[in-house]
Short mmCIF file of C-alpha atoms in Angstrom, two decimals:
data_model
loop_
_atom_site.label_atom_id
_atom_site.label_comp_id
_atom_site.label_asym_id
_atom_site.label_seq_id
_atom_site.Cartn_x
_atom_site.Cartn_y
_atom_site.Cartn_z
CA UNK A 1 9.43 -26.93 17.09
CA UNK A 2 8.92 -23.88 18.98
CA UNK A 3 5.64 -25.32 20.92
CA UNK A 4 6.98 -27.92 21.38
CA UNK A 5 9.91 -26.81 22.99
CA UNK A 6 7.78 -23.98 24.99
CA UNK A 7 5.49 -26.33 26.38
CA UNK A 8 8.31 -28.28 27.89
CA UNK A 9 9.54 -24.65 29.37
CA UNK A 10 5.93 -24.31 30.91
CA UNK A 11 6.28 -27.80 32.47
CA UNK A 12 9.77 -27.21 33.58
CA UNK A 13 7.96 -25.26 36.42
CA UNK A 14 5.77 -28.36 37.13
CA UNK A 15 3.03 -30.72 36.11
CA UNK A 16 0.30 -28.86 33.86
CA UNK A 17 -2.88 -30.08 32.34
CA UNK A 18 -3.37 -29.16 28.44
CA UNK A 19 -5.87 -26.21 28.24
CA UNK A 20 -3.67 -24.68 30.79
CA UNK A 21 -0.40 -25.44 29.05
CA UNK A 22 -2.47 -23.32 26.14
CA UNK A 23 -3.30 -20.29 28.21
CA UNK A 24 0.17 -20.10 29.78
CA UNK A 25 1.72 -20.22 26.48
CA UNK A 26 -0.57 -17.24 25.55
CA UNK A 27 -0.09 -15.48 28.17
CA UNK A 28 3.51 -15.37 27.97
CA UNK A 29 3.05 -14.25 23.82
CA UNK A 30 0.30 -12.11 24.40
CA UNK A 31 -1.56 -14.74 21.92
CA UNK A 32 0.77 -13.50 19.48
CA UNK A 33 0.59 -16.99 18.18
CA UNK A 34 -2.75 -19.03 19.24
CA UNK A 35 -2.99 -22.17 20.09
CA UNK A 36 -5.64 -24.29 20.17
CA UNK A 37 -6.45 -27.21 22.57
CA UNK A 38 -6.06 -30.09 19.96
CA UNK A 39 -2.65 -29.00 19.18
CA UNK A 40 -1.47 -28.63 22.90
CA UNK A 41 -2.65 -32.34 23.10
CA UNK A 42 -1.28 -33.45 19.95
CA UNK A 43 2.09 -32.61 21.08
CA UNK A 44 2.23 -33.17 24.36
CA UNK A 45 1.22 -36.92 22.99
CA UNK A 46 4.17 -36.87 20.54
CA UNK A 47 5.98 -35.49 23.96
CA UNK A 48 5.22 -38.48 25.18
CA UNK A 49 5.89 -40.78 23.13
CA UNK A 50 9.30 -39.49 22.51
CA UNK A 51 9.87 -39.77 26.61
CA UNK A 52 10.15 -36.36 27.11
CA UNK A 53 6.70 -35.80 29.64
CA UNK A 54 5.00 -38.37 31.30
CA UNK A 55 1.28 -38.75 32.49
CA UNK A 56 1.53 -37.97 36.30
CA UNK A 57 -1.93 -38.65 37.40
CA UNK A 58 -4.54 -36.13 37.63
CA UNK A 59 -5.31 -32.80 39.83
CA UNK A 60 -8.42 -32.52 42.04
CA UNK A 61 -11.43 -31.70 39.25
CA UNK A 62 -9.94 -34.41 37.40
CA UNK A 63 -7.94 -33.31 35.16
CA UNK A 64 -4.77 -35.57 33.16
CA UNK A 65 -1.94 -33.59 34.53
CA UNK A 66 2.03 -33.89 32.66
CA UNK A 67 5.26 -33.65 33.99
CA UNK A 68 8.82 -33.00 32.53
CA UNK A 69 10.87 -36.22 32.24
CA UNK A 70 14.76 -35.96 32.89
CA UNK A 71 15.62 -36.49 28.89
CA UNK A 72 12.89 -33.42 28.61
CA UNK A 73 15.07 -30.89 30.71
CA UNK A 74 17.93 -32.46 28.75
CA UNK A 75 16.11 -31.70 25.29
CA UNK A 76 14.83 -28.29 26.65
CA UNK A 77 18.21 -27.23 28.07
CA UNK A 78 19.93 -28.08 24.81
CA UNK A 79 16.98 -25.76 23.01
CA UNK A 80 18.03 -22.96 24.94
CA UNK A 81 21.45 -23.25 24.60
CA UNK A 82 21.00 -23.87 20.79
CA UNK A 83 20.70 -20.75 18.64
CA UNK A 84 17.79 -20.80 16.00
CA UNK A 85 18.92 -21.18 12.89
CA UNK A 86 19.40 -18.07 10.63
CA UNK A 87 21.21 -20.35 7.96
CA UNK A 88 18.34 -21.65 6.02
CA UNK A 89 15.59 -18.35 5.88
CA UNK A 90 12.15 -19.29 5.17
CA UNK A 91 10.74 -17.85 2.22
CA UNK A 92 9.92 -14.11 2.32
CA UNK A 93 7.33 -12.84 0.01
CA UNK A 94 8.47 -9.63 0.40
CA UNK A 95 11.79 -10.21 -0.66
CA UNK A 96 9.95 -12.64 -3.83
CA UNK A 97 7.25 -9.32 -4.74
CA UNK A 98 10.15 -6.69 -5.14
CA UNK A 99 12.40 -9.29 -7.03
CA UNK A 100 10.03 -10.25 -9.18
CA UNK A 101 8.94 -6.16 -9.73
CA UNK A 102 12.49 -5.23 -10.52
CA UNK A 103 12.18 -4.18 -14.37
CA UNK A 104 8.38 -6.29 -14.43
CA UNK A 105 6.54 -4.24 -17.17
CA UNK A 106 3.96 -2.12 -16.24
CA UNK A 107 4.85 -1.94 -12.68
CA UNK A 108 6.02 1.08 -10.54
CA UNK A 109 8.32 -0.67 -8.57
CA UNK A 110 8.79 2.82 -6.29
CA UNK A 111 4.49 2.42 -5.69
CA UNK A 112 5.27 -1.56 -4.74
CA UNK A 113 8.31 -0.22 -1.95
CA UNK A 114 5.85 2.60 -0.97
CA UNK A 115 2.50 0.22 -0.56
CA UNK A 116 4.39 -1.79 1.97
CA UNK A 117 6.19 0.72 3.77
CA UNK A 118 2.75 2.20 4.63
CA UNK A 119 1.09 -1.01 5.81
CA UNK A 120 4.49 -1.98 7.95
CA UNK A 121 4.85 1.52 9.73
CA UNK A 122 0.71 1.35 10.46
CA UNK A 123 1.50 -2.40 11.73
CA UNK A 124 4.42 -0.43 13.63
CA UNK A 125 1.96 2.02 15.04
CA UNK A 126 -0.17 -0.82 16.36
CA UNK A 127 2.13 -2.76 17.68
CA UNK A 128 4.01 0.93 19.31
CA UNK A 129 0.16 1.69 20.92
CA UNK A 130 0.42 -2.30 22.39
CA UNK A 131 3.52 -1.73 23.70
CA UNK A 132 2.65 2.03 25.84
CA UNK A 133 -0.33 -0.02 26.66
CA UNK A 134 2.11 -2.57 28.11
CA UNK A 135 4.74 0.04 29.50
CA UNK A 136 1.68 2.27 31.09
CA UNK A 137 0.73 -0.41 33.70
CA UNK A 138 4.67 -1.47 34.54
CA UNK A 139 5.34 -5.16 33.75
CA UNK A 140 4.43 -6.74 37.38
CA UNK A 141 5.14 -10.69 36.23
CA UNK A 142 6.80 -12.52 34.14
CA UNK A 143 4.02 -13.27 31.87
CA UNK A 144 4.13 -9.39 31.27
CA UNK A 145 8.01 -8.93 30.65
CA UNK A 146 7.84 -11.87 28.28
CA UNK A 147 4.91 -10.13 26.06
CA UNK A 148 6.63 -6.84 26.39
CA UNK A 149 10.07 -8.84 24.96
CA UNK A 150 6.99 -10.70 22.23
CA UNK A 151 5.79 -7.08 21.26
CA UNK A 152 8.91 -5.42 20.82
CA UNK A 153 10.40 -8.31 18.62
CA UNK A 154 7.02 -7.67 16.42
CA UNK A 155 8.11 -3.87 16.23
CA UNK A 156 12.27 -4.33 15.55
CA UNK A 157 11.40 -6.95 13.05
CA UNK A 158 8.67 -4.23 11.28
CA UNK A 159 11.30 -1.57 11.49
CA UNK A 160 14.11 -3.65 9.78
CA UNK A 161 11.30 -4.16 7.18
CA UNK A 162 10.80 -0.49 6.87
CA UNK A 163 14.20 0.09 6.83
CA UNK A 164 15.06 -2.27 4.29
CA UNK A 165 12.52 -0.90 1.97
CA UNK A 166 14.09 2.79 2.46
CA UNK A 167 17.39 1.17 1.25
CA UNK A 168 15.65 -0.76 -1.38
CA UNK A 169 14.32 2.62 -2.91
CA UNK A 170 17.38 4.63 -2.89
CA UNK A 171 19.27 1.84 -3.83
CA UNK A 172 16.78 2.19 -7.18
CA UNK A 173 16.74 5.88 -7.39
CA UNK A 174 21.18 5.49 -7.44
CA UNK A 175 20.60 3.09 -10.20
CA UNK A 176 18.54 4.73 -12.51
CA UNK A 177 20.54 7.83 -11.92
CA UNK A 178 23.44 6.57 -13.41
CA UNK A 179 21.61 4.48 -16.18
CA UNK A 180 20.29 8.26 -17.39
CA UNK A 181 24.01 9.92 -17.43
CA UNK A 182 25.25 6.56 -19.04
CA UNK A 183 26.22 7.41 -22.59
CA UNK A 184 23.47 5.75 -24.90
CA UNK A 185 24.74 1.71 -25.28
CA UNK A 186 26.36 0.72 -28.91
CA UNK A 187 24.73 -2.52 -30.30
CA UNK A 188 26.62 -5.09 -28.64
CA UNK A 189 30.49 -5.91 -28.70
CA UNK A 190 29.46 -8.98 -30.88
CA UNK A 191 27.01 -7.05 -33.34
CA UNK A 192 29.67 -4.22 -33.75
CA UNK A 193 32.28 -6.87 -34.90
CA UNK A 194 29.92 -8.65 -37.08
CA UNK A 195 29.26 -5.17 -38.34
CA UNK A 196 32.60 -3.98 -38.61
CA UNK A 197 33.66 -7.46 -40.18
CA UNK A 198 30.61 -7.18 -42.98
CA UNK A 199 32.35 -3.29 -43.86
CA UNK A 200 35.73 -4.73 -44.03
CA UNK A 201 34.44 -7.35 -46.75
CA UNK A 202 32.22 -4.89 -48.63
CA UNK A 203 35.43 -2.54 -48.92
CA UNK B 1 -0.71 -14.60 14.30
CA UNK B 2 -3.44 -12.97 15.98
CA UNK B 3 -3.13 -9.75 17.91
CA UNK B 4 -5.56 -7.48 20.23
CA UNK B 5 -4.35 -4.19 19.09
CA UNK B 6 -6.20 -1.53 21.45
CA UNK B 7 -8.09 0.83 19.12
CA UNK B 8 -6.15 4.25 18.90
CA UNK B 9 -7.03 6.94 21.22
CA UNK B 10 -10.15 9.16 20.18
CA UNK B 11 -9.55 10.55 16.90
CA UNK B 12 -8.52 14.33 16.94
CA UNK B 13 -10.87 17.24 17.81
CA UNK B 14 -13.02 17.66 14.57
CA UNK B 15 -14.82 20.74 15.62
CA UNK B 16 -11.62 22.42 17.02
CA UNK B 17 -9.47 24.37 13.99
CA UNK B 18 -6.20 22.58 13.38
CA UNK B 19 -3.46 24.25 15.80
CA UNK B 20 -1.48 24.24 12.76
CA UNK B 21 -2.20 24.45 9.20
CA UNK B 22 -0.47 24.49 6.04
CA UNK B 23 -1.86 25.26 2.70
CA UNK B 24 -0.38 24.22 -0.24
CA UNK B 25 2.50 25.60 0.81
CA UNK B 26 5.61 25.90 -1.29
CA UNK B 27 9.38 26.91 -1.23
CA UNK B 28 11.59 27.47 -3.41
CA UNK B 29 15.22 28.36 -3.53
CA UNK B 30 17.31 29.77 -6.67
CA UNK B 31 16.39 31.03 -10.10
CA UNK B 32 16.58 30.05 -13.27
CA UNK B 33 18.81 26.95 -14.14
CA UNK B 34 19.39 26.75 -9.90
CA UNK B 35 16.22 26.44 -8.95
CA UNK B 36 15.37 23.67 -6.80
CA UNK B 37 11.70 23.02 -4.95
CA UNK B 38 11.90 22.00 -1.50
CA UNK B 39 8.08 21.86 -1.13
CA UNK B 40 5.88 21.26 -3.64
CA UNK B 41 2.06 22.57 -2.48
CA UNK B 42 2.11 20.88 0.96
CA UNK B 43 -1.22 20.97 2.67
CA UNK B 44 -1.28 19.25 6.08
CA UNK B 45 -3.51 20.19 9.65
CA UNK B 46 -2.49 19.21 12.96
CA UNK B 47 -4.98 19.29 15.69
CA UNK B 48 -4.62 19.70 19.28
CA UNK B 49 -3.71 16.28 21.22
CA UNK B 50 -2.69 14.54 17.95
CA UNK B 51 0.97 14.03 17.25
CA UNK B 52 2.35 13.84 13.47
CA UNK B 53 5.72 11.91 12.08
CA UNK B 54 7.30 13.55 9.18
CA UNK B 55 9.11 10.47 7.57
CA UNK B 56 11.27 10.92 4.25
CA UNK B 57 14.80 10.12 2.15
CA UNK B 58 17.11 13.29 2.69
CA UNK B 59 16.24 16.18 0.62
CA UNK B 60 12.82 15.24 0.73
CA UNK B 61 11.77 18.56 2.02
CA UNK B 62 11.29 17.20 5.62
CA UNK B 63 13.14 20.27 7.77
CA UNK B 64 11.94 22.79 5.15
CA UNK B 65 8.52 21.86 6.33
CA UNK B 66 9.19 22.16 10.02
CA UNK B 67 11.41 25.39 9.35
CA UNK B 68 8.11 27.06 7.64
CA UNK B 69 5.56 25.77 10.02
CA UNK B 70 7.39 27.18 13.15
CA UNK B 71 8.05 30.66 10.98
CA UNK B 72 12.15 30.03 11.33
CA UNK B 73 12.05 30.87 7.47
CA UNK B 74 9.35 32.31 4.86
CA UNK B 75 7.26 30.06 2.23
CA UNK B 76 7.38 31.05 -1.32
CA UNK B 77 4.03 30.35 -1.47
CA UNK B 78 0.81 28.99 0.34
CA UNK B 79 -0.10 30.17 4.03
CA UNK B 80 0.70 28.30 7.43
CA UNK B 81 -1.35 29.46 9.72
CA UNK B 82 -0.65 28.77 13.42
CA UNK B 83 -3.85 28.85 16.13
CA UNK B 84 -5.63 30.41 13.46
CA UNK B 85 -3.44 33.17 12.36
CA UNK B 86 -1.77 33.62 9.13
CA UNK B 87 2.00 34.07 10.13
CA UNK B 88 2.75 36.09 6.67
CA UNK B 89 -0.23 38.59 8.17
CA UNK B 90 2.04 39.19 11.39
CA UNK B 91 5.07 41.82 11.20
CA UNK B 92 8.65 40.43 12.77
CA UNK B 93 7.91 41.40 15.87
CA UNK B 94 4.33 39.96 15.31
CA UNK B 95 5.62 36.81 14.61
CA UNK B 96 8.36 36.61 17.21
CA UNK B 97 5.48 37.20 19.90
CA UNK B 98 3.58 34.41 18.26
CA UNK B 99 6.52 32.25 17.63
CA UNK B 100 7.16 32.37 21.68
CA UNK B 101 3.37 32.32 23.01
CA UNK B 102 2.77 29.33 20.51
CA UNK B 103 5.27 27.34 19.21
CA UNK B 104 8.20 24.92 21.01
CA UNK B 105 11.13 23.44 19.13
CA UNK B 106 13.07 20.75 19.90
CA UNK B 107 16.06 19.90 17.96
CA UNK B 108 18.59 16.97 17.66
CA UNK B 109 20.75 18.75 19.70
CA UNK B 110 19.43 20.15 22.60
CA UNK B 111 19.92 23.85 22.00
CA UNK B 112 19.85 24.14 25.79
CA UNK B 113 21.59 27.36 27.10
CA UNK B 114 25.12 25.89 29.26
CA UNK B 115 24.73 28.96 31.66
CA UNK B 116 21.74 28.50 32.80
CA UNK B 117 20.02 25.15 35.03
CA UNK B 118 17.23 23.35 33.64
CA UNK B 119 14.66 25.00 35.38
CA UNK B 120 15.99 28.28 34.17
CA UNK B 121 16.27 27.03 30.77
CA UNK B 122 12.36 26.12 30.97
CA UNK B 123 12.00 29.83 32.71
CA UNK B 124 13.01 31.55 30.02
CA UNK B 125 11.00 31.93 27.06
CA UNK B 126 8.17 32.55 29.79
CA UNK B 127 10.37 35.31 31.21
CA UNK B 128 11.42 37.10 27.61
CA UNK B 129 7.06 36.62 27.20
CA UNK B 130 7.11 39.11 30.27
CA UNK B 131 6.34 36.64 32.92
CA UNK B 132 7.65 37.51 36.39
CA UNK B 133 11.00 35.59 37.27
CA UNK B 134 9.18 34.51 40.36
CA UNK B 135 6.35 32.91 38.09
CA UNK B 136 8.35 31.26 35.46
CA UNK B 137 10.74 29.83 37.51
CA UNK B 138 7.16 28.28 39.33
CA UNK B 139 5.96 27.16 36.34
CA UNK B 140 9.36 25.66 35.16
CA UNK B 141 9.40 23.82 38.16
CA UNK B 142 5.98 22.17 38.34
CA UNK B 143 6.61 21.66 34.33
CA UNK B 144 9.75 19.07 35.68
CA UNK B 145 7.67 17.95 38.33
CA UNK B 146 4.79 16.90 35.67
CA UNK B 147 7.75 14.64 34.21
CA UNK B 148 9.72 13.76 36.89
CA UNK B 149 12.53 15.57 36.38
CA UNK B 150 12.35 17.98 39.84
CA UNK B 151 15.84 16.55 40.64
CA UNK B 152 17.73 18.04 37.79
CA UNK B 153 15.76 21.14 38.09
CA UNK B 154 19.15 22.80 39.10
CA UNK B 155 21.51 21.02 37.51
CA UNK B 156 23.14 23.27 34.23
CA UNK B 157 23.27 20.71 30.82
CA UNK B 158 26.54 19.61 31.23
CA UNK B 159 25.51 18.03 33.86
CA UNK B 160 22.80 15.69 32.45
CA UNK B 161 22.53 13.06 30.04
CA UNK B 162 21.55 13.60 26.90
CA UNK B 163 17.99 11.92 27.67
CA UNK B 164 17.56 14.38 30.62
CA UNK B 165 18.58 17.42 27.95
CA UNK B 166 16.19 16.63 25.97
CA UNK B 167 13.42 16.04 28.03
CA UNK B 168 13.91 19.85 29.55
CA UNK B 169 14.15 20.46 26.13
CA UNK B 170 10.33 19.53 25.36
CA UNK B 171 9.54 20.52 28.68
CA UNK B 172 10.86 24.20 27.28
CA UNK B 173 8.76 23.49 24.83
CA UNK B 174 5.82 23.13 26.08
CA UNK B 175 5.79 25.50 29.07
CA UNK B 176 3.44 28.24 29.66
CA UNK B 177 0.35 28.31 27.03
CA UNK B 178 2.06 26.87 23.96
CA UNK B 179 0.29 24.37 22.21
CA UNK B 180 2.68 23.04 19.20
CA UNK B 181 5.52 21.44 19.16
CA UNK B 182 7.96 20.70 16.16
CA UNK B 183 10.38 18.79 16.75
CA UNK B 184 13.93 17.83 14.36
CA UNK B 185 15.09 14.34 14.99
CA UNK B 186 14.78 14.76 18.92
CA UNK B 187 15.67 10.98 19.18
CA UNK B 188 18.98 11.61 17.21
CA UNK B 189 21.82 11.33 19.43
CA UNK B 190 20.03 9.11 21.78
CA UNK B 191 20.28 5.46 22.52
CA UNK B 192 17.42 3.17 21.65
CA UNK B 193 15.58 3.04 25.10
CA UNK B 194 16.69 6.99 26.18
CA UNK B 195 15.01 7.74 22.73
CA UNK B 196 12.10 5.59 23.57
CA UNK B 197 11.69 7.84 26.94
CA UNK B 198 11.66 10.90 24.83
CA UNK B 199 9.38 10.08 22.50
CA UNK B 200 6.90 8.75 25.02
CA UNK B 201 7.23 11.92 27.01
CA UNK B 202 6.56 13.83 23.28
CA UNK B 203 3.56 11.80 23.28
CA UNK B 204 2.44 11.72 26.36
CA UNK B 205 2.20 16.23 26.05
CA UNK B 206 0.71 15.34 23.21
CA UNK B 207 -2.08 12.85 24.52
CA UNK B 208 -2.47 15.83 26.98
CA UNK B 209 -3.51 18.51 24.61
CA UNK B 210 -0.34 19.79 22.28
CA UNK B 211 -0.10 19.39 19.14
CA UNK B 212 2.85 17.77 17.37
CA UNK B 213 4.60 17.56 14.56
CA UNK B 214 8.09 15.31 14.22
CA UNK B 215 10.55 14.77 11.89
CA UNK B 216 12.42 11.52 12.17
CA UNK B 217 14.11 8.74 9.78
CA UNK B 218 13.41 6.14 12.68
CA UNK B 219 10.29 4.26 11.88
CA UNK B 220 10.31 2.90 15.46
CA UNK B 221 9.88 6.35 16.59
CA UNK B 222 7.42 7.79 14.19
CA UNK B 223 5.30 4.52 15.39
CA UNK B 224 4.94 6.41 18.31
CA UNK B 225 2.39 9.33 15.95
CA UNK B 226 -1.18 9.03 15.41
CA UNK B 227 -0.47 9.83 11.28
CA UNK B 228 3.12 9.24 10.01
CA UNK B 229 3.02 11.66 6.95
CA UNK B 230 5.34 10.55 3.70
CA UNK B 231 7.29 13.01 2.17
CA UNK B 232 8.97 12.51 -0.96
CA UNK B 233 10.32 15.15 -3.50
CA UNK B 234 8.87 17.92 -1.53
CA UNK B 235 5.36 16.59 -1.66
CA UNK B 236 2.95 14.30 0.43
CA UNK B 237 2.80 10.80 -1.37
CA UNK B 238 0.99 9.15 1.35
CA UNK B 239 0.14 9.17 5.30
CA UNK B 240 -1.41 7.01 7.29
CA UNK B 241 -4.19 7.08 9.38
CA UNK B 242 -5.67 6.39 12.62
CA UNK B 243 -8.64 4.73 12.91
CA UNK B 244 -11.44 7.39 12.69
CA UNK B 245 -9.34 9.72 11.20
CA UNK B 246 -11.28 9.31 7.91
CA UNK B 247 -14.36 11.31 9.37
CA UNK B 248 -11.46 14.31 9.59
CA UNK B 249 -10.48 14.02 5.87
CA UNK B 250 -13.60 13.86 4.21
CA UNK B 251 -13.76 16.97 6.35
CA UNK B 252 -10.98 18.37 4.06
CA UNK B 253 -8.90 18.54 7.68
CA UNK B 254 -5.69 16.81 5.79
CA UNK B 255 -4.62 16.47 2.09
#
């Protein structure tokens, strides 16, 4: 929904033709997330059709130009004031990989945590030599402050990454510390009364 | 997602000797039953204009390393060798000399002297080098200058922030000659965006010819480092790299 919803913030600031609607968008996400024309066109379409833009005629080189409809500020105002939902988390791989490695034979669960760690603090690094890039020139425009906000959500959501996986390995390392000063496990409560049961009758 | 990540700056000097080195360096504290092995054969080089995060769990060995490579306490084994000399070569006073001509800490906490103003607090290592007052208050000045700070230059620490403290603080650092810095968690006690500043200022000295090497548990921070070194169990289980850093291993510059 987000496209949608961010091309009716673009037109919110008046009529737009599509491949500009696409290079605002980027701009403002530092083409974090391309788009491409079709899909700019596709939804503004869709846009359309659910009354939310209008056709308003075209600009001087002839170009179909869009404009917000009042049920479009409606929907758009509502998306702002509506928090994304956190309730229902897509998938995470991550989170699948280290599940799935928890006691998995032949896997070094510690060499999993570590692989990752490395590739999310060097995406950290890039995303940290972005940024300075960013800071270095002063954010003059909008545009700018809303890539620098883009960037930095890139490197928080890296370091909770990181930081989860720090947790993740002590979290491990507590564990099999107390598994190794556990005293060695009796066969099971069931086995030792079967067991104990079978003596009683031999005796 | 698609990103235009600007390549890293230049790799390191490859023809330049590291302005720090550590070979296979080791310490060790107790006997017998007691003993326990901070570092484990850690060999690491740090070249002039690169800056190095030291990222690890607790007791991982991480403040041993920066206590041996600034010569604040003696390997059991292996050599660090600092702008090409061999510390365990140098007597005490040897090392002290060294220790002030070459080497700037920075630690969690500041460690600024209350009696004295910033710029004074900058002054002095140059001063105890045998600088003129005159000079080293000069060169303490244009050293705040450089990062904007003139307009604490006389204020005494409890009179800045704690982002202003440590900023003199790697300004102290830095000043005169010396070209490596270690630094212990000098983002600790700051807030996220006062840390930020510090850090950028760290690399920004860096960018302009020091050497660096930083401890931290903050990956945001350590982002900020051209190699982010892993330490676990006292030994180096993995770094990574800049881009054209590769050259400089195959070089034998880094384990």
């Amino acid at each position: 929904m987000s496209i949608r919803h961010g091309l009716l913030a673009l037109l919110e600031r008046g009529p737009r033709y599509g491949s500009q609607l696409r290079t605002e968008f980027e701009s403002r996400t530092g083409s974090t997330w391309p788009l491409n024309v079709g899909q700019v066109y596709t939804t503004l379409s869709r846009l359309e059709r659910d009354g939310l833009v209008a056709q308003d005629g075209e600009d001087d080189q002839g170009h179909a130009l869009y404009s917000i409809s009042d049920a479009g500020r409606t929907e758009l105002r509502a998306w702002f004031e509506t928090p994304v939902d956190r309730t229902n988390p897509p998938r995470d791989e991550l989170a699948i990989k280290l599940a799935m490695a928890v006691g998995a034979p032949g896997v070094d669960i510690r060499a999993v945590i570590q692989a990752q760690r490395h590739h999310t603090v060097k995406a950290m690094q890039d995303y940290t030599r972005l940024k300075a890039q960013s800071l270095g020139q002063a954010p003059a425009n909008r545009d700018e402050v809303a890539w620098l906000l883009v960037v930095e959500q890139l490197i928080f959501q890296a370091e909770a990454e990181a930081r989860w996986l720090d947790h993740c390995e002590s979290r491990l390392i507590r564990l099999a510390e107390a598994a190794a000063t556990e005293p060695e496990p009796g066969p099971p409560p069931g086995a030792a009364a079967r067991t104990a049961g079978r003596s009683r009758t031999r005796r | 997602m698609s990103l235009h990540v600007p390549s890293p700056a230049a790799p390191p000097l490859t023809v330049d000797a590291p302005v720090l080195e550590l070979r296979s360096l080791t310490r060790t504290h107790g006997t017998g039953i007691a003993e326990v092995h901070a570092l484990r054969g850690i060999s690491l080089s740090v070249y002039a204009g690169e800056l190095v995060a030291v990222m690890g769990p607790s007791g991982s060995g991480k403040s041993t390393l920066l206590t041996l490579a600034g010569g604040l306490d003696t390997a059991s084994g292996g050599q660090v060798i600092i702008e090409g000399q061999d510390i365990s070569t140098l007597g005490r006073k040897g090392l002290a000399a060294l220790r002030r001509r070459s080497v700037g800490y920075v630690f969690q906490d500041y460690n600024l002297i209350p009696a004295l103003t910033a710029a004074e607090n900058i002054a002095l290592p140059r001063e105890l080098d045998g600088v003129s007052v005159r000079k080293a208050r000069k060169e303490a000045r244009a050293a705040l200058e450089e990062m904007n700070l003139l307009e604490i230059a006389d204020r005494f620490p409890d009179e800045m922030s704690g982002g202003q403290q440590q900023r003199v603080a790697i300004a102290r650092a830095l000043v005169g000659d010396r070209r490596l810095v270690l630094a212990d968690e000098p983002t600790g006690a700051l807030d996220s965006e006062t840390g930020e500043a510090v850090l950028a200022l760290l690399r920004n000295r860096c960018d302009q010819g020091a050497a660096g090497v930083m401890v931290t548990h903050e990956p945001r921070y350590a982002a900020w480092a051209d190699r982010v070194v892993f330490l676990r169990d006292g030994s180096i289980v993995d770094q990574t790299l800049t881009a054209g850093a590769d050259s400089l291993l195959a070089a034998g510059g880094a384990e």
